[in-house]
Structures are given as structure tokens and as C-alpha cells.
Short mmCIF file of N, CA, C and O in Angstrom, two decimals:
data_model
loop_
_atom_site.label_atom_id
_atom_site.label_comp_id
_atom_site.label_asym_id
_atom_site.label_seq_id
_atom_site.Cartn_x
_atom_site.Cartn_y
_atom_site.Cartn_z
N MET A 92 -8.51 7.75 -5.41
CA MET A 92 -9.26 8.01 -4.05
C MET A 92 -7.73 8.79 -4.25
O MET A 92 -8.13 9.84 -2.74
N SER A 93 -6.72 8.69 -4.41
CA SER A 93 -5.19 9.29 -3.44
C SER A 93 -5.71 10.85 -4.07
O SER A 93 -5.59 11.68 -3.06
N ALA A 94 -6.06 10.81 -5.43
CA ALA A 94 -5.89 12.79 -6.11
C ALA A 94 -7.17 12.94 -4.81
O ALA A 94 -6.66 14.36 -5.06
N LEU A 95 -8.05 12.55 -4.90
CA LEU A 95 -9.26 13.42 -3.54
C LEU A 95 -8.37 13.44 -2.26
O LEU A 95 -8.60 14.76 -1.78
N LEU A 96 -7.43 12.04 -1.97
CA LEU A 96 -7.17 12.32 -0.55
C LEU A 96 -6.46 13.70 -0.49
O LEU A 96 -6.71 15.02 0.62
N GLN A 97 -5.49 14.15 -1.63
CA GLN A 97 -4.98 15.02 -1.38
C GLN A 97 -4.69 16.08 -2.12
O GLN A 97 -4.94 17.13 -1.30
N LYS A 98 -6.25 16.14 -2.79
CA LYS A 98 -7.24 17.63 -2.62
C LYS A 98 -7.92 18.15 -1.42
O LYS A 98 -7.70 19.04 -0.95
N GLU A 99 -8.35 16.85 -0.81
CA GLU A 99 -8.55 17.10 0.41
C GLU A 99 -8.09 17.51 1.67
O GLU A 99 -7.61 18.56 2.43
N LEU A 100 -6.68 17.27 1.56
CA LEU A 100 -5.18 17.47 2.49
C LEU A 100 -4.86 18.55 2.10
O LEU A 100 -4.12 19.23 3.06
N LYS A 101 -5.26 18.92 1.41
CA LYS A 101 -4.28 21.03 0.44
C LYS A 101 -3.40 20.44 0.42
O LYS A 101 -2.18 21.33 0.77
N GLN A 102 -2.21 19.36 0.42
CA GLN A 102 -1.36 19.33 0.87
C GLN A 102 -0.46 19.97 -1.32
O GLN A 102 0.57 19.69 -1.19
N THR A 103 -1.40 20.00 -2.39
CA THR A 103 -0.44 19.96 -3.56
C THR A 103 -0.74 20.56 -3.85
O THR A 103 -2.04 21.00 -4.20
N GLU A 104 0.13 21.85 -4.98
CA GLU A 104 -0.51 23.05 -5.74
C GLU A 104 -0.50 22.39 -7.33
O GLU A 104 -0.25 21.96 -7.11
N GLU A 105 -1.73 23.25 -7.25
CA GLU A 105 -2.01 22.65 -8.87
C GLU A 105 -0.94 22.08 -9.32
O GLU A 105 0.39 22.44 -10.07
N GLY A 106 -0.93 21.11 -9.62
CA GLY A 106 -0.01 20.85 -10.75
C GLY A 106 1.03 20.02 -10.44
O GLY A 106 2.20 18.61 -11.08
N ALA A 107 1.11 20.28 -9.16
CA ALA A 107 2.96 19.87 -8.40
C ALA A 107 2.60 17.91 -8.03
O ALA A 107 2.15 17.74 -7.63
N ILE A 108 3.91 17.28 -8.07
CA ILE A 108 3.90 16.12 -8.19
C ILE A 108 4.74 15.70 -7.29
O ILE A 108 3.92 14.79 -5.90
N TRP A 109 5.20 16.47 -6.97
CA TRP A 109 6.23 16.32 -5.14
C TRP A 109 5.90 17.09 -4.74
O TRP A 109 6.72 18.46 -5.00
N TYR A 110 6.09 16.66 -3.64
CA TYR A 110 6.03 17.88 -2.02
C TYR A 110 6.44 17.04 -1.19
O TYR A 110 6.87 15.82 -0.58
N HIS A 111 6.71 18.14 0.27
CA HIS A 111 7.40 17.90 1.35
C HIS A 111 6.46 17.03 2.02
O HIS A 111 5.19 17.25 2.37
N GLY A 112 6.83 15.78 2.28
CA GLY A 112 6.05 14.73 3.20
C GLY A 112 4.93 13.67 3.03
O GLY A 112 4.19 13.75 2.60
N ARG A 113 5.24 13.70 0.55
CA ARG A 113 4.67 13.30 0.31
C ARG A 113 4.98 11.95 0.65
O ARG A 113 6.08 11.15 0.26
N PRO A 114 3.47 11.02 0.78
CA PRO A 114 3.98 9.46 1.44
C PRO A 114 4.05 8.22 -0.20
O PRO A 114 3.75 8.77 -1.14
N VAL A 115 5.05 7.88 -0.89
CA VAL A 115 5.13 7.25 -2.23
C VAL A 115 5.52 5.98 -2.41
O VAL A 115 5.93 5.05 -0.80
N MET A 116 4.73 4.50 -2.52
CA MET A 116 5.11 3.49 -2.70
C MET A 116 5.69 3.15 -4.17
O MET A 116 4.84 3.57 -5.43
N VAL A 117 6.63 2.12 -3.90
CA VAL A 117 7.28 2.28 -6.11
C VAL A 117 6.48 1.07 -6.29
O VAL A 117 5.59 0.19 -5.56
N THR A 118 6.52 1.04 -7.47
CA THR A 118 5.19 0.13 -8.47
C THR A 118 5.97 -0.95 -9.80
O THR A 118 5.17 -0.93 -10.42
N GLN A 119 7.20 -0.09 -9.23
CA GLN A 119 8.13 -1.82 -10.11
C GLN A 119 9.32 -1.39 -10.18
O GLN A 119 10.05 -0.51 -9.44
N ASN A 120 9.62 -2.70 -10.03
CA ASN A 120 10.99 -2.94 -9.25
C ASN A 120 12.38 -2.11 -10.35
O ASN A 120 11.90 -1.77 -11.17
N ASP A 121 12.86 -1.06 -9.49
CA ASP A 121 14.09 -1.24 -10.11
C ASP A 121 15.77 -1.60 -9.62
O ASP A 121 16.21 -1.28 -8.33
N TYR A 122 16.22 -2.43 -10.14
CA TYR A 122 17.26 -2.58 -9.60
C TYR A 122 18.88 -2.15 -9.19
O TYR A 122 19.65 -2.25 -8.44
N SER A 123 18.98 -1.51 -10.36
CA SER A 123 19.79 -0.54 -10.47
C SER A 123 19.67 0.53 -8.94
O SER A 123 20.80 1.55 -8.63
N LEU A 124 18.28 1.07 -8.53
CA LEU A 124 18.21 2.05 -7.14
C LEU A 124 17.99 1.08 -5.80
O LEU A 124 18.50 1.46 -5.15
N ASP A 125 17.96 -0.55 -6.10
CA ASP A 125 17.72 -1.16 -5.00
C ASP A 125 16.86 -1.18 -4.42
O ASP A 125 16.38 -0.58 -3.24
N ILE A 126 15.47 -1.05 -5.03
CA ILE A 126 13.89 -0.51 -4.80
C ILE A 126 12.80 -1.43 -5.28
O ILE A 126 13.48 -1.29 -6.54
N PHE A 127 11.80 -1.78 -5.13
CA PHE A 127 11.25 -2.98 -5.14
C PHE A 127 10.06 -2.51 -5.17
O PHE A 127 9.64 -2.07 -4.08
N ASN A 128 8.81 -3.00 -5.66
CA ASN A 128 7.29 -3.03 -5.47
C ASN A 128 7.23 -3.18 -4.70
O ASN A 128 7.39 -4.09 -4.05
N GLY A 129 5.95 -2.15 -3.63
CA GLY A 129 5.50 -2.10 -2.38
C GLY A 129 6.11 -1.56 -1.94
O GLY A 129 6.02 -1.80 -0.16
N ASP A 130 7.75 -1.00 -1.97
CA ASP A 130 8.47 -0.04 -0.76
C ASP A 130 7.64 1.31 -0.70
O ASP A 130 7.42 1.52 -1.91
N ILE A 131 7.91 1.34 0.78
CA ILE A 131 6.99 3.24 0.76
C ILE A 131 8.17 3.64 1.33
O ILE A 131 8.75 3.04 2.82
N GLY A 132 7.54 4.91 0.86
CA GLY A 132 9.14 6.14 1.24
C GLY A 132 7.87 7.26 1.74
O GLY A 132 7.27 7.18 1.63
N ILE A 133 9.02 8.57 2.14
CA ILE A 133 8.33 9.68 2.17
C ILE A 133 9.27 10.28 1.56
O ILE A 133 10.83 11.03 1.96
N THR A 134 8.58 11.73 0.87
CA THR A 134 9.75 12.91 0.33
C THR A 134 9.51 13.95 1.35
O THR A 134 9.01 14.07 2.08
N LEU A 135 11.11 14.28 1.28
CA LEU A 135 11.44 15.72 2.01
C LEU A 135 12.61 16.62 1.21
O LEU A 135 12.67 16.24 -0.13
N ALA A 136 12.07 17.86 1.28
CA ALA A 136 12.45 18.53 0.06
C ALA A 136 13.52 19.42 1.26
O ALA A 136 13.85 19.42 2.52
N GLU A 137 14.41 19.47 0.23
CA GLU A 137 16.07 19.96 0.15
C GLU A 137 16.30 21.31 -0.47
O GLU A 137 15.73 20.96 -1.48
N GLU A 138 16.93 21.55 0.03
CA GLU A 138 17.86 22.78 -0.85
C GLU A 138 18.28 22.97 -2.25
O GLU A 138 17.89 23.43 -3.25
N ASP A 139 18.27 21.31 -3.09
CA ASP A 139 18.79 21.34 -3.90
C ASP A 139 17.39 19.76 -5.29
O ASP A 139 17.91 19.53 -5.92
N GLY A 140 16.52 20.17 -4.03
CA GLY A 140 15.31 19.18 -4.77
C GLY A 140 14.88 18.23 -3.47
O GLY A 140 15.15 18.34 -2.13
N PHE A 141 13.67 17.83 -4.34
CA PHE A 141 12.94 16.57 -3.47
C PHE A 141 13.81 15.33 -3.45
O PHE A 141 14.06 14.75 -4.55
N TYR A 142 13.90 14.88 -2.33
CA TYR A 142 14.85 13.22 -2.45
C TYR A 142 13.43 12.13 -1.07
O TYR A 142 12.62 13.03 -0.03
N VAL A 143 13.32 10.82 -2.00
CA VAL A 143 12.59 9.84 -1.26
C VAL A 143 13.23 8.83 -0.25
O VAL A 143 14.35 8.46 -0.92
N TYR A 144 13.22 9.40 1.05
CA TYR A 144 13.74 8.59 2.16
C TYR A 144 12.95 6.74 2.42
O TYR A 144 11.90 6.75 2.45
N PHE A 145 13.67 5.43 2.25
CA PHE A 145 12.75 4.41 2.51
C PHE A 145 13.58 4.11 3.90
O PHE A 145 14.93 4.65 3.51
N PRO A 146 13.15 2.87 4.35
CA PRO A 146 13.38 2.62 5.16
C PRO A 146 14.79 1.64 5.38
O PRO A 146 14.85 0.99 4.28
N ALA A 147 15.23 1.37 6.15
CA ALA A 147 17.14 1.08 6.11
C ALA A 147 16.37 -0.46 6.40
O ALA A 147 16.18 -1.28 6.55
N ARG A 148 17.53 -0.70 5.16
CA ARG A 148 17.47 -2.38 4.80
C ARG A 148 18.72 -3.13 6.14
O ARG A 148 18.73 -4.01 7.11
N ASP A 149 18.96 -1.58 6.12
CA ASP A 149 20.80 -1.77 7.20
C ASP A 149 20.81 -0.46 8.05
O ASP A 149 20.07 -0.19 8.34
N ALA A 150 22.04 -0.33 8.33
CA ALA A 150 22.13 0.61 9.10
C ALA A 150 21.63 2.24 8.18
O ALA A 150 21.43 2.99 9.24
N GLN A 151 21.35 2.34 7.57
CA GLN A 151 21.19 3.91 6.89
C GLN A 151 19.75 4.02 6.19
O GLN A 151 19.87 2.85 5.69
N HIS A 152 18.92 4.37 6.14
CA HIS A 152 17.95 4.91 5.45
C HIS A 152 18.14 5.29 3.92
O HIS A 152 19.09 5.70 3.61
N LYS A 153 17.29 4.82 2.89
CA LYS A 153 18.11 4.88 1.60
C LYS A 153 17.39 6.51 1.10
O LYS A 153 16.15 6.72 0.95
N ARG A 154 18.32 7.25 0.68
CA ARG A 154 17.71 8.54 -0.22
C ARG A 154 18.12 8.64 -1.60
O ARG A 154 19.27 8.29 -1.76
N ILE A 155 16.62 8.60 -2.33
CA ILE A 155 16.99 8.87 -3.85
C ILE A 155 16.18 9.86 -4.05
O ILE A 155 15.20 10.30 -3.55
N SER A 156 16.67 10.54 -5.34
CA SER A 156 16.30 11.44 -5.90
C SER A 156 14.99 11.47 -6.68
O SER A 156 14.79 10.62 -7.05
N ALA A 157 13.94 11.82 -6.54
CA ALA A 157 12.31 12.14 -7.19
C ALA A 157 12.34 11.80 -8.49
O ALA A 157 12.31 11.06 -8.85
N ALA A 158 13.72 12.76 -8.89
CA ALA A 158 13.41 12.88 -9.78
C ALA A 158 13.68 11.27 -10.94
O ALA A 158 14.02 10.85 -12.29
N ARG A 159 14.39 10.25 -10.05
CA ARG A 159 14.92 8.72 -10.32
C ARG A 159 13.75 8.26 -10.85
O ARG A 159 13.50 6.84 -10.68
N LEU A 160 12.50 8.63 -9.23
CA LEU A 160 11.60 7.55 -9.49
C LEU A 160 10.34 7.55 -10.36
O LEU A 160 9.17 8.59 -10.24
N ALA A 161 11.08 6.99 -11.66
CA ALA A 161 10.19 6.95 -12.61
C ALA A 161 8.73 6.08 -12.21
O ALA A 161 7.44 6.41 -12.85
N HIS A 162 8.45 4.95 -11.69
CA HIS A 162 7.35 3.88 -10.96
C HIS A 162 7.18 4.09 -9.53
O HIS A 162 7.81 3.26 -8.96
N SER A 163 6.82 4.75 -8.87
CA SER A 163 5.89 5.10 -7.87
C SER A 163 4.05 5.74 -8.02
O SER A 163 4.02 6.41 -8.26
N GLU A 164 4.34 6.35 -7.15
CA GLU A 164 2.67 6.92 -6.46
C GLU A 164 2.07 7.30 -4.97
O GLU A 164 3.04 6.66 -4.15
N THR A 165 1.66 7.86 -4.59
CA THR A 165 1.05 8.27 -2.77
C THR A 165 0.76 6.99 -2.86
O THR A 165 -0.02 6.39 -3.58
N ALA A 166 0.62 7.56 -1.60
CA ALA A 166 0.64 5.87 -0.90
C ALA A 166 -0.04 6.49 0.12
O ALA A 166 0.01 6.61 1.05
N LEU A 167 -1.06 7.55 -0.29
CA LEU A 167 -1.84 7.83 1.63
C LEU A 167 -2.83 6.79 2.31
O LEU A 167 -3.04 6.67 3.27
N ALA A 168 -3.19 5.91 0.91
CA ALA A 168 -3.99 5.15 1.48
C ALA A 168 -3.11 3.39 0.93
O ALA A 168 -3.37 3.81 -1.05
N LEU A 169 -3.45 1.92 1.07
CA LEU A 169 -3.23 1.11 0.20
C LEU A 169 -4.44 -0.08 0.30
O LEU A 169 -5.19 -0.03 1.38
N THR A 170 -4.86 -0.23 -1.02
CA THR A 170 -5.29 -1.58 -1.01
C THR A 170 -4.69 -2.99 -0.51
O THR A 170 -3.77 -2.69 -0.21
N ILE A 171 -5.45 -3.73 0.26
CA ILE A 171 -4.64 -5.13 0.89
C ILE A 171 -4.28 -5.64 -0.16
O ILE A 171 -2.48 -5.99 0.01
N HIS A 172 -4.05 -5.59 -1.13
CA HIS A 172 -3.88 -6.29 -2.07
C HIS A 172 -2.54 -5.62 -2.41
O HIS A 172 -1.09 -6.70 -2.42
N LYS A 173 -2.13 -4.18 -2.55
CA LYS A 173 -0.98 -3.67 -2.68
C LYS A 173 0.15 -3.52 -1.52
O LYS A 173 1.15 -3.49 -1.70
N SER A 174 -0.95 -3.64 -0.36
CA SER A 174 0.17 -3.94 0.48
C SER A 174 0.91 -5.32 0.63
O SER A 174 2.10 -5.37 2.16
N GLN A 175 0.53 -6.38 0.06
CA GLN A 175 0.92 -7.27 0.13
C GLN A 175 2.12 -7.73 0.18
O GLN A 175 3.34 -7.02 -0.83
N GLY A 176 3.31 -8.71 1.54
CA GLY A 176 4.85 -8.64 0.96
C GLY A 176 5.19 -7.37 2.61
O GLY A 176 6.20 -7.07 2.59
N SER A 177 4.53 -6.27 2.27
CA SER A 177 4.64 -4.87 3.48
C SER A 177 4.77 -5.80 4.56
O SER A 177 3.58 -5.93 4.91
N GLU A 178 5.05 -4.39 5.73
CA GLU A 178 5.18 -4.42 7.28
C GLU A 178 4.99 -3.40 7.37
O GLU A 178 5.77 -2.30 6.66
N PHE A 179 4.00 -3.11 8.51
CA PHE A 179 3.39 -1.82 8.78
C PHE A 179 3.66 -1.75 10.28
O PHE A 179 3.12 -2.26 10.46
N LYS A 180 4.03 -0.71 11.27
CA LYS A 180 4.15 -0.72 12.04
C LYS A 180 1.91 -0.91 13.07
O LYS A 180 1.81 -1.79 14.00
N GLN A 181 1.65 -0.38 12.15
CA GLN A 181 0.11 -0.16 12.42
C GLN A 181 -0.44 -0.16 10.89
O GLN A 181 -0.17 0.63 10.55
N VAL A 182 -1.55 -0.76 11.67
CA VAL A 182 -2.30 -0.46 10.39
C VAL A 182 -3.54 -0.69 10.06
O VAL A 182 -4.24 -0.88 11.73
N ALA A 183 -4.71 0.09 9.70
CA ALA A 183 -5.71 0.13 9.79
C ALA A 183 -6.64 -0.21 8.64
O ALA A 183 -6.23 -0.52 7.05
N VAL A 184 -7.66 -1.45 8.87
CA VAL A 184 -8.42 -2.41 8.27
C VAL A 184 -9.32 -1.55 7.89
O VAL A 184 -10.52 -1.68 8.74
N LEU A 185 -10.37 -0.98 6.67
CA LEU A 185 -12.23 -0.68 6.34
C LEU A 185 -12.41 -1.30 5.82
O LEU A 185 -11.56 -1.24 4.68
N LEU A 186 -13.18 -1.80 6.05
CA LEU A 186 -14.03 -2.88 4.82
C LEU A 186 -15.54 -2.29 4.65
O LEU A 186 -15.38 -1.06 5.19
N PRO A 187 -15.50 -3.02 3.71
CA PRO A 187 -16.53 -1.78 2.53
C PRO A 187 -18.26 -1.74 4.14
O PRO A 187 -18.09 -2.76 4.17
N LYS A 188 -19.03 -1.41 3.11
CA LYS A 188 -20.49 -0.43 4.35
C LYS A 188 -20.95 -1.76 3.37
O LYS A 188 -22.09 -2.04 3.60
N GLU A 189 -20.85 -1.98 1.88
CA GLU A 189 -21.87 -2.90 1.08
C GLU A 189 -21.03 -4.60 0.94
O GLU A 189 -19.42 -4.75 1.33
N ASP A 190 -21.58 -5.65 0.59
CA ASP A 190 -21.51 -7.19 0.09
C ASP A 190 -20.38 -6.13 -0.84
O ASP A 190 -20.98 -6.01 -1.74
N SER A 191 -19.50 -7.12 -1.25
CA SER A 191 -18.62 -7.51 -2.13
C SER A 191 -18.04 -9.04 -2.32
O SER A 191 -18.02 -10.08 -1.77
N ALA A 192 -17.74 -9.31 -3.96
CA ALA A 192 -17.61 -10.66 -3.63
C ALA A 192 -16.14 -10.57 -3.43
O ALA A 192 -15.31 -11.94 -3.16
N ILE A 193 -15.16 -9.82 -3.02
CA ILE A 193 -13.65 -9.98 -2.68
C ILE A 193 -13.77 -10.21 -1.30
O ILE A 193 -12.43 -10.12 -0.82
N LEU A 194 -14.71 -10.16 -0.37
CA LEU A 194 -14.58 -10.11 1.10
C LEU A 194 -14.47 -11.51 0.68
O LEU A 194 -15.12 -12.21 0.56
N SER A 195 -13.26 -11.82 1.66
CA SER A 195 -12.85 -12.91 2.23
C SER A 195 -11.78 -13.07 3.26
O SER A 195 -11.96 -12.44 3.40
N ARG A 196 -12.35 -15.02 4.17
CA ARG A 196 -10.84 -14.84 5.46
C ARG A 196 -9.63 -14.48 4.31
O ARG A 196 -8.90 -14.12 5.34
N GLN A 197 -9.01 -14.99 3.42
CA GLN A 197 -7.90 -14.47 3.06
C GLN A 197 -7.68 -13.38 2.73
O GLN A 197 -6.54 -12.34 3.49
N LEU A 198 -8.82 -12.82 2.43
CA LEU A 198 -8.17 -10.77 2.25
C LEU A 198 -8.18 -9.93 3.27
O LEU A 198 -7.75 -9.56 3.94
N LEU A 199 -8.93 -10.72 4.47
CA LEU A 199 -8.73 -9.82 5.97
C LEU A 199 -7.82 -10.39 6.54
O LEU A 199 -6.73 -9.64 7.20
N TYR A 200 -7.79 -11.95 6.19
CA TYR A 200 -6.27 -12.25 7.41
C TYR A 200 -4.64 -11.74 6.85
O TYR A 200 -4.00 -11.26 7.40
N THR A 201 -4.43 -11.71 5.44
CA THR A 201 -3.80 -10.94 5.08
C THR A 201 -3.98 -9.13 5.02
O THR A 201 -3.12 -8.89 5.58
N GLY A 202 -4.90 -8.56 5.35
CA GLY A 202 -4.50 -7.20 5.77
C GLY A 202 -4.42 -6.97 7.18
O GLY A 202 -3.63 -5.98 7.77
N ILE A 203 -4.70 -7.94 7.72
CA ILE A 203 -4.65 -8.33 9.42
C ILE A 203 -2.98 -8.32 9.62
O ILE A 203 -2.54 -7.74 10.77
N THR A 204 -2.58 -9.16 8.87
CA THR A 204 -0.69 -9.69 9.80
C THR A 204 -0.20 -8.25 8.66
O THR A 204 1.34 -9.13 8.64
N ARG A 205 -0.24 -7.23 8.46
CA ARG A 205 0.45 -6.57 7.76
C ARG A 205 1.37 -5.66 8.90
O ARG A 205 1.80 -5.02 9.22
N ALA A 206 0.48 -5.58 9.65
CA ALA A 206 0.43 -4.89 11.12
C ALA A 206 1.86 -5.59 12.05
O ALA A 206 1.73 -6.75 11.90
N LYS A 207 2.74 -4.69 12.42
CA LYS A 207 3.92 -5.52 13.42
C LYS A 207 3.16 -5.32 15.39
O LYS A 207 3.49 -5.99 15.34
N LYS A 208 2.38 -4.69 14.94
CA LYS A 208 2.01 -4.20 16.16
C LYS A 208 1.05 -3.87 16.83
O LYS A 208 0.37 -4.02 17.26
N GLN A 209 0.36 -3.09 16.15
CA GLN A 209 -1.31 -2.50 16.18
C GLN A 209 -2.39 -2.44 14.86
O GLN A 209 -2.02 -2.80 14.30
N ILE A 210 -3.50 -3.31 14.46
CA ILE A 210 -4.48 -3.27 14.28
C ILE A 210 -5.59 -2.40 14.57
O ILE A 210 -5.96 -2.67 15.41
N HIS A 211 -6.30 -1.57 13.57
CA HIS A 211 -7.32 -1.02 13.81
C HIS A 211 -8.51 -1.19 12.73
O HIS A 211 -7.86 -1.70 11.60
N LEU A 212 -9.46 -1.80 13.03
CA LEU A 212 -10.52 -2.61 12.02
C LEU A 212 -11.76 -1.58 12.46
O LEU A 212 -12.05 -1.62 13.37
N TRP A 213 -11.95 -1.60 11.30
CA TRP A 213 -13.03 -1.26 11.12
C TRP A 213 -13.99 -1.48 9.74
O TRP A 213 -14.06 -2.05 8.87
N ALA A 214 -15.36 -2.25 10.24
CA ALA A 214 -16.24 -2.70 9.45
C ALA A 214 -17.34 -2.43 10.71
O ALA A 214 -17.97 -3.11 10.94
N ILE A 215 -18.15 -3.25 9.24
CA ILE A 215 -19.61 -3.81 9.98
C ILE A 215 -19.87 -5.08 10.08
O ILE A 215 -19.21 -5.98 9.41
N GLU A 216 -20.56 -5.05 11.70
CA GLU A 216 -20.61 -6.71 11.99
C GLU A 216 -20.80 -8.11 11.10
O GLU A 216 -19.89 -9.01 10.76
N LYS A 217 -21.94 -7.56 10.56
CA LYS A 217 -22.26 -8.77 9.42
C LYS A 217 -21.46 -9.17 8.96
O LYS A 217 -20.85 -9.67 8.13
N LEU A 218 -20.73 -7.53 8.21
CA LEU A 218 -19.77 -7.55 6.48
C LEU A 218 -18.63 -8.65 7.59
O LEU A 218 -17.83 -9.52 6.77
N PHE A 219 -18.44 -8.38 8.90
CA PHE A 219 -16.36 -8.86 9.35
C PHE A 219 -17.56 -10.35 9.43
O PHE A 219 -16.18 -11.23 9.05
N SER A 220 -18.50 -10.91 9.80
CA SER A 220 -18.48 -12.46 9.87
C SER A 220 -18.82 -12.58 8.57
O SER A 220 -18.15 -14.04 8.47
N LYS A 221 -19.20 -11.97 7.39
CA LYS A 221 -19.28 -12.44 6.30
C LYS A 221 -17.77 -12.96 6.00
O LYS A 221 -17.72 -14.34 4.89
N ALA A 222 -16.48 -12.13 5.69
CA ALA A 222 -15.38 -12.10 5.58
C ALA A 222 -15.42 -13.62 5.96
O ALA A 222 -14.06 -14.15 5.59
N ILE A 223 -14.87 -13.80 7.47
CA ILE A 223 -14.33 -14.66 7.94
C ILE A 223 -14.77 -15.53 7.55
O ILE A 223 -14.43 -16.77 7.43
N GLU A 224 -16.27 -16.09 6.80
CA GLU A 224 -16.67 -17.43 7.38
C GLU A 224 -16.28 -17.84 5.00
O GLU A 224 -16.65 -18.83 4.77
N GLN A 225 -16.32 -16.85 4.66
CA GLN A 225 -16.46 -17.03 3.26
C GLN A 225 -14.77 -17.20 2.96
O GLN A 225 -14.02 -16.42 3.31
N GLU A 226 -14.22 -18.19 1.99
CA GLU A 226 -13.59 -18.38 1.43
C GLU A 226 -13.16 -17.51 0.00
O GLU A 226 -14.41 -18.06 -1.10
N THR A 227 -11.71 -17.73 -0.14
CA THR A 227 -11.36 -16.84 -1.97
C THR A 227 -12.56 -17.90 -2.87
O THR A 227 -11.85 -18.95 -2.82
N GLN A 228 -12.58 -16.70 -3.63
CA GLN A 228 -13.09 -17.76 -4.63
C GLN A 228 -12.13 -17.77 -5.65
O GLN A 228 -12.44 -16.36 -6.68
N ARG A 229 -11.96 -18.95 -6.49
CA ARG A 229 -11.16 -18.47 -7.44
C ARG A 229 -12.06 -18.35 -9.04
O ARG A 229 -12.61 -19.43 -9.11
N ALA A 230 -11.61 -17.66 -10.16
CA ALA A 230 -12.25 -17.71 -11.22
C ALA A 230 -11.70 -17.90 -12.35
O ALA A 230 -12.45 -17.85 -13.62
N ALA A 231 -10.79 -18.17 -12.30
CA ALA A 231 -9.25 -18.33 -13.70
C ALA A 231 -10.04 -19.74 -14.30
O ALA A 231 -9.56 -19.59 -15.37
N GLY A 232 -10.73 -20.56 -13.45
CA GLY A 232 -10.66 -22.05 -14.16
C GLY A 232 -9.08 -22.51 -14.13
O GLY A 232 -9.15 -23.40 -15.24
N LEU A 233 -8.29 -22.67 -13.54
CA LEU A 233 -7.44 -22.99 -13.85
C LEU A 233 -7.24 -24.60 -13.95
O LEU A 233 -6.88 -25.32 -14.26
N HIS A 234 -8.26 -24.83 -12.31
CA HIS A 234 -8.49 -25.97 -12.10
C HIS A 234 -8.98 -27.24 -12.57
O HIS A 234 -8.48 -28.29 -13.24
N ILE A 235 -10.10 -26.46 -13.46
CA ILE A 235 -10.54 -27.04 -14.94
C ILE A 235 -9.75 -27.59 -16.13
O ILE A 235 -9.59 -28.90 -16.53
N LYS A 236 -9.21 -26.82 -16.34
CA LYS A 236 -8.13 -27.01 -17.53
C LYS A 236 -6.98 -27.84 -17.23
O LYS A 236 -6.25 -28.94 -17.86
N ILE A 237 -6.77 -28.10 -16.14
CA ILE A 237 -5.80 -29.09 -15.47
C ILE A 237 -6.20 -30.46 -15.37
O ILE A 237 -5.72 -31.23 -15.51
N ASP A 238 -7.50 -30.06 -15.14
CA ASP A 238 -7.97 -31.69 -14.93
C ASP A 238 -8.37 -32.36 -16.56
O ASP A 238 -8.09 -33.92 -16.33
N GLN A 239 -8.17 -31.78 -17.24
CA GLN A 239 -8.62 -32.67 -19.02
C GLN A 239 -7.47 -32.42 -19.08
O GLN A 239 -6.96 -32.64 -19.32
#
């Protein structure tokens, strides 16, 4: 999905990984850089290369050379699953056009509660109602193994 969006937005040149304005999500903790899975930053082109700026945890934004970000991906859109643990000023939640086994009250709650100030929700009314009514069904069978 991300590659398709980038192509449509014509933001990347053939084979280019880093570009000015590229939103980046960290996909693995890196304690040496003090960045963690799910952290999101923005890439800026500077005279000596590309740097990713992450929101401040204290007074200053964290600036990291793009070359040091071995575990990251473009974050034009995130699944609700990948957004867990993150907060954003505004969130857009788009439910699928067709029924899905993952649609549930818990999924919808998780998506909506990522927003600090504003939520935009796009959904077919019938599927929205179904998501509210349906609880997550766990398929691991762990409860059966524990009871034995």
C-alpha cells in the first residue's frame, strides 16, 4: 500500500529510499538511538544528507541520520495494529467496504483512541454497527490448553 501511495504522489525517484518529507515509522527498538518500535518522524533533506526528526520527549526534537535507521518504513498510512501505543493529534479511521473477521469493538476502540483531539471515521453504517457489536474472537486456543 505504501509503495502504491508513494508512486501515486510521485514523491520518489526510481530506486530512491530517502526523500524530503518522507514520513518514517521505526519498526524495531534501537536503544542506542533511543527510538522505539512505532515512533514516527519526518525526513528532511539537509546539505550533508537526510535526517529524520522525531517529536520531542523533552525540549528538543530528536534528529537522527537516515543512514542510521536500519529498521524503518514509510508511514503514509498505518494499520490500527501498527498504531497501537501511538497518539496523534488527528486520526482517520477507514473501515473496509466488505465484512472482515478482524472487525470488532476492540479494533474500533483502539483506532479511535489514537486521536488526541480529532477523529475522522469513514465506514459503511452496517459494517460500523457490526464492528461495535462484535467482540474480538481469539483463535489461538490458549484458554483450552490452560484449562486442561
